Amino acid sequence: MKRNIITGALCLGLLFCNACASLYFSRLEPPAEVCRIDGLDRLPYRELWQGFIFNGEKVGFTYLRITPLPDGERYTLSSEARLRILFLGTGSDIFMKSEDIVHADLTLDSFHYEQVIDGKILTIDGGVREGRFRATRTLDRRETTIEHRLDAPLYPTSIINLYPVMKGLKIGADYRYDVFDAQTQSFTEVRQSVLSFEESTALVVEPSYRIRTGLYDQEVSTWINTRGEAVFELAMSGILITCRESEEQARRYLIEAGFNKKDMVLDFSLVRTEEPIPCPRELTVLEIELEGLGGVLPLLQGPGQEATASGDDPAAPARFRLSRDPAGPLIHQEETLDEGDRILYLAATSHMECDAPEIRTAAEKIIGDSSEPLDKIGKLARWVSDEVADEATDSFSALEVLRNRRGECQAHTLLFTALARAAGIPTRLAGGLLYMEDAGFLYHSWAECYAGGWVAVDPTLAQVGVDATHIKLVQGPCWTSTLTLGKVVGRIRARVITFEGPC
């Protein structure tokens, strides 16, 4: 029973405590005109990101993306929710994904649902035709058919927070409609009431309409602003909070968790390929197309990387050619380092304290009597790889990593960069994708050092001259330079053209 309550609340957010709301929200006079947004194409946003906070700790995220279809009459509502929680001694890993195609009035046309709860995978595919609902449910490779004759319009659960926005946010308004609930594979009625117009300075909730939604015998309250955005939600007696995030906040969380290989976002950020790439650490050439960059990120060049656009359309796939010379590191010499850049790539930052005595002492000790830049770089990279345990833990300071000696790729890169700068070697951060055997491409962080030209260095893998599966998408002088990767996490698709290597 406990697991059913937890799963239901997390997946649908359907528990609420009125006492919690009354403590933090104050009522306001509502706008004189009814707030109604007449059509999905008139919404002032196309994506809505929200974070899950469970018992005071962020445990996941959800997003909704609205995409008009070419016929001009239907829309795709894509949504995902990912959570990992531990509650009353019971752990739950939850992943839900839906792709609903709806008509302009939000009624359901067709859908694809995926649910993964504690490793059990369920998929449901179907749609509505001529007043009949038909779907195929697949669980443990067994298929069953769901059929239902409809007596009223049917909606997907993804529109629950959109329905009152489209029908009208007016105090006292009540709405009832039927939805197909993928979690229970059942049809049920949704009951919604527009209760009041409120704000909360304590919870930083702007003036918004408070909506009470009932589904089965559970309730949740949602605050929706005049832009039609669900900005705050309470469930499980206030233990579970869902709150709107800016794209920057959401993407920052994704890329930080992605660099740290957090299980909660691992599948979301993983970029799979149709065929595996053998011996990725020994790969010398890789040609690949990436779809989903969408003009958001520039196509960066070298060292060992050539990136070209497929045409004028920013949505078209970009082609990358990656190479590695087994005889020695490739040095990208098209750029010269002016004095301003030299200062920039030698500077201390809050994440890379290259001016700290501990960092300087460590760099001197590691380098010893080496005088050649590549020798220094090699010693520093090998030392960081050997001395810093590869563990999925958050580390955002080079000094912290030096003291704790553990962390993921970003920790290795921050410490290496600080050590290299302390040794007088201009160094910048790079981020992008790295192929992991038996998995696919994952988000990864490494560095580039200037030694008469830029040399790629992966201190996690002790590579000076990285293998040909490192696809550089961002670069810059500090940790925040890599955060723009978050704009493409979950959107990239890859097609391998060719590769070369010993296997």
mmCIF file of N, CA and C in Angstrom, residues 431-474:
data_model
loop_
_atom_site.group_PDB
_atom_site.id
_atom_site.type_symbol
_atom_site.label_atom_id
_atom_site.label_comp_id
_atom_site.label_asym_id
_atom_site.label_seq_id
_atom_site.Cartn_x
_atom_site.Cartn_y
_atom_site.Cartn_z
ATOM 1 N N GLY A 431 33.751 20.930 -23.110
ATOM 2 C CA GLY A 431 32.684 20.008 -22.743
ATOM 3 C C GLY A 431 31.947 19.540 -23.970
ATOM 4 N N GLY A 432 31.355 18.382 -23.862
ATOM 5 C CA GLY A 432 30.621 17.829 -24.995
ATOM 6 C C GLY A 432 30.238 16.393 -24.728
ATOM 7 N N LEU A 433 30.446 15.552 -25.722
ATOM 8 C CA LEU A 433 30.044 14.159 -25.641
ATOM 9 C C LEU A 433 31.254 13.243 -25.700
ATOM 10 N N LEU A 434 31.164 12.143 -24.975
ATOM 11 C CA LEU A 434 32.200 11.103 -24.980
ATOM 12 C C LEU A 434 31.511 9.760 -25.084
ATOM 13 N N TYR A 435 32.013 8.914 -25.963
ATOM 14 C CA TYR A 435 31.402 7.600 -26.128
ATOM 15 C C TYR A 435 31.876 6.660 -25.031
ATOM 16 N N MET A 436 30.902 6.024 -24.366
ATOM 17 C CA MET A 436 31.188 5.036 -23.335
ATOM 18 C C MET A 436 30.764 3.670 -23.848
ATOM 19 N N GLU A 437 31.657 2.724 -23.796
ATOM 20 C CA GLU A 437 31.421 1.395 -24.352
ATOM 21 C C GLU A 437 30.182 0.767 -23.747
ATOM 22 N N ASP A 438 29.378 0.117 -24.592
ATOM 23 C CA ASP A 438 28.161 -0.587 -24.189
ATOM 24 C C ASP A 438 27.076 0.365 -23.675
ATOM 25 N N ALA A 439 27.192 1.652 -23.955
ATOM 26 C CA ALA A 439 26.177 2.602 -23.499
ATOM 27 C C ALA A 439 25.793 3.539 -24.626
ATOM 28 N N GLY A 440 26.682 4.443 -24.973
ATOM 29 C CA GLY A 440 26.427 5.471 -25.965
ATOM 30 C C GLY A 440 27.232 6.701 -25.590
ATOM 31 N N PHE A 441 26.862 7.846 -26.141
ATOM 32 C CA PHE A 441 27.560 9.091 -25.816
ATOM 33 C C PHE A 441 26.954 9.711 -24.560
ATOM 34 N N LEU A 442 27.813 10.066 -23.635
ATOM 35 C CA LEU A 442 27.412 10.755 -22.417
ATOM 36 C C LEU A 442 28.096 12.117 -22.356
ATOM 37 N N TYR A 443 27.532 13.021 -21.595
ATOM 38 C CA TYR A 443 28.134 14.343 -21.452
ATOM 39 C C TYR A 443 29.386 14.254 -20.598
ATOM 40 N N HIS A 444 30.403 14.991 -21.023
ATOM 41 C CA HIS A 444 31.732 14.827 -20.433
ATOM 42 C C HIS A 444 32.463 16.169 -20.435
ATOM 43 N N SER A 445 33.411 16.301 -19.528
ATOM 44 C CA SER A 445 34.211 17.518 -19.415
ATOM 45 C C SER A 445 35.684 17.167 -19.511
ATOM 46 N N TRP A 446 36.434 17.976 -20.238
ATOM 47 C CA TRP A 446 37.884 17.814 -20.322
ATOM 48 C C TRP A 446 38.511 19.198 -20.483
ATOM 49 N N ALA A 447 39.763 19.281 -20.870
ATOM 50 C CA ALA A 447 40.462 20.568 -20.936
ATOM 51 C C ALA A 447 41.241 20.689 -22.233
ATOM 52 N N GLU A 448 41.665 21.920 -22.519
ATOM 53 C CA GLU A 448 42.577 22.174 -23.624
ATOM 54 C C GLU A 448 43.668 23.114 -23.135
ATOM 55 N N CYS A 449 44.920 22.739 -23.395
ATOM 56 C CA CYS A 449 46.078 23.520 -22.952
ATOM 57 C C CYS A 449 46.759 24.165 -24.159
ATOM 58 N N TYR A 450 47.290 25.361 -23.954
ATOM 59 C CA TYR A 450 47.992 26.037 -25.040
ATOM 60 C C TYR A 450 49.489 25.780 -24.908
ATOM 61 N N ALA A 451 50.042 25.113 -25.939
ATOM 62 C CA ALA A 451 51.474 24.814 -25.978
ATOM 63 C C ALA A 451 51.957 25.080 -27.400
ATOM 64 N N GLY A 452 51.889 26.346 -27.805
ATOM 65 C CA GLY A 452 52.176 26.711 -29.188
ATOM 66 C C GLY A 452 50.980 26.491 -30.074
ATOM 67 N N GLY A 453 49.936 25.936 -29.553
ATOM 68 C CA GLY A 453 48.668 25.597 -30.189
ATOM 69 C C GLY A 453 47.849 24.855 -29.144
ATOM 70 N N TRP A 454 46.576 24.681 -29.381
ATOM 71 C CA TRP A 454 45.725 24.032 -28.385
ATOM 72 C C TRP A 454 45.844 22.513 -28.458
ATOM 73 N N VAL A 455 46.003 21.892 -27.293
ATOM 74 C CA VAL A 455 46.101 20.435 -27.149
ATOM 75 C C VAL A 455 44.965 19.969 -26.258
ATOM 76 N N ALA A 456 44.185 18.999 -26.709
ATOM 77 C CA ALA A 456 43.091 18.467 -25.897
ATOM 78 C C ALA A 456 43.650 17.489 -24.866
ATOM 79 N N VAL A 457 43.173 17.626 -23.623
ATOM 80 C CA VAL A 457 43.662 16.802 -22.517
ATOM 81 C C VAL A 457 42.464 16.310 -21.720
ATOM 82 N N ASP A 458 42.388 14.999 -21.509
ATOM 83 C CA ASP A 458 41.336 14.428 -20.668
ATOM 84 C C ASP A 458 41.973 13.883 -19.394
ATOM 85 N N PRO A 459 41.928 14.642 -18.297
ATOM 86 C CA PRO A 459 42.572 14.191 -17.071
ATOM 87 C C PRO A 459 41.831 13.064 -16.364
ATOM 88 N N THR A 460 40.593 12.816 -16.740
ATOM 89 C CA THR A 460 39.876 11.664 -16.187
ATOM 90 C C THR A 460 40.447 10.379 -16.754
ATOM 91 N N LEU A 461 40.768 10.399 -18.053
ATOM 92 C CA LEU A 461 41.274 9.208 -18.749
ATOM 93 C C LEU A 461 42.776 9.247 -18.956
ATOM 94 N N ALA A 462 43.449 10.272 -18.442
ATOM 95 C CA ALA A 462 44.900 10.433 -18.593
ATOM 96 C C ALA A 462 45.307 10.492 -20.066
ATOM 97 N N GLN A 463 44.530 11.185 -20.876
ATOM 98 C CA GLN A 463 44.827 11.318 -22.299
ATOM 99 C C GLN A 463 45.348 12.721 -22.608
ATOM 100 N N VAL A 464 46.508 12.785 -23.204
ATOM 101 C CA VAL A 464 47.027 14.028 -23.762
ATOM 102 C C VAL A 464 46.967 13.846 -25.271
ATOM 103 N N GLY A 465 45.963 14.474 -25.883
ATOM 104 C CA GLY A 465 45.558 14.112 -27.231
ATOM 105 C C GLY A 465 44.435 13.105 -27.065
ATOM 106 N N VAL A 466 43.195 13.578 -27.005
ATOM 107 C CA VAL A 466 42.071 12.723 -26.622
ATOM 108 C C VAL A 466 41.675 11.795 -27.766
ATOM 109 N N ASP A 467 40.975 10.713 -27.412
ATOM 110 C CA ASP A 467 40.527 9.781 -28.443
ATOM 111 C C ASP A 467 39.444 10.428 -29.297
ATOM 112 N N ALA A 468 39.140 9.760 -30.416
ATOM 113 C CA ALA A 468 38.285 10.367 -31.440
ATOM 114 C C ALA A 468 36.798 10.269 -31.126
ATOM 115 N N THR A 469 36.437 9.962 -29.879
ATOM 116 C CA THR A 469 35.017 10.001 -29.524
ATOM 117 C C THR A 469 34.689 11.217 -28.664
ATOM 118 N N HIS A 470 35.666 12.103 -28.437
ATOM 119 C CA HIS A 470 35.411 13.348 -27.734
ATOM 120 C C HIS A 470 34.848 14.372 -28.726
ATOM 121 N N ILE A 471 33.574 14.705 -28.595
ATOM 122 C CA ILE A 471 32.936 15.687 -29.475
ATOM 123 C C ILE A 471 32.775 16.979 -28.690
ATOM 124 N N LYS A 472 33.579 17.975 -29.051
ATOM 125 C CA LYS A 472 33.556 19.243 -28.318
ATOM 126 C C LYS A 472 32.392 20.106 -28.785
ATOM 127 N N LEU A 473 31.543 20.505 -27.832
ATOM 128 C CA LEU A 473 30.396 21.360 -28.130
ATOM 129 C C LEU A 473 30.491 22.730 -27.480
ATOM 130 N N VAL A 474 31.246 22.844 -26.388
ATOM 131 C CA VAL A 474 31.420 24.134 -25.716
ATOM 132 C C VAL A 474 32.860 24.259 -25.241
#
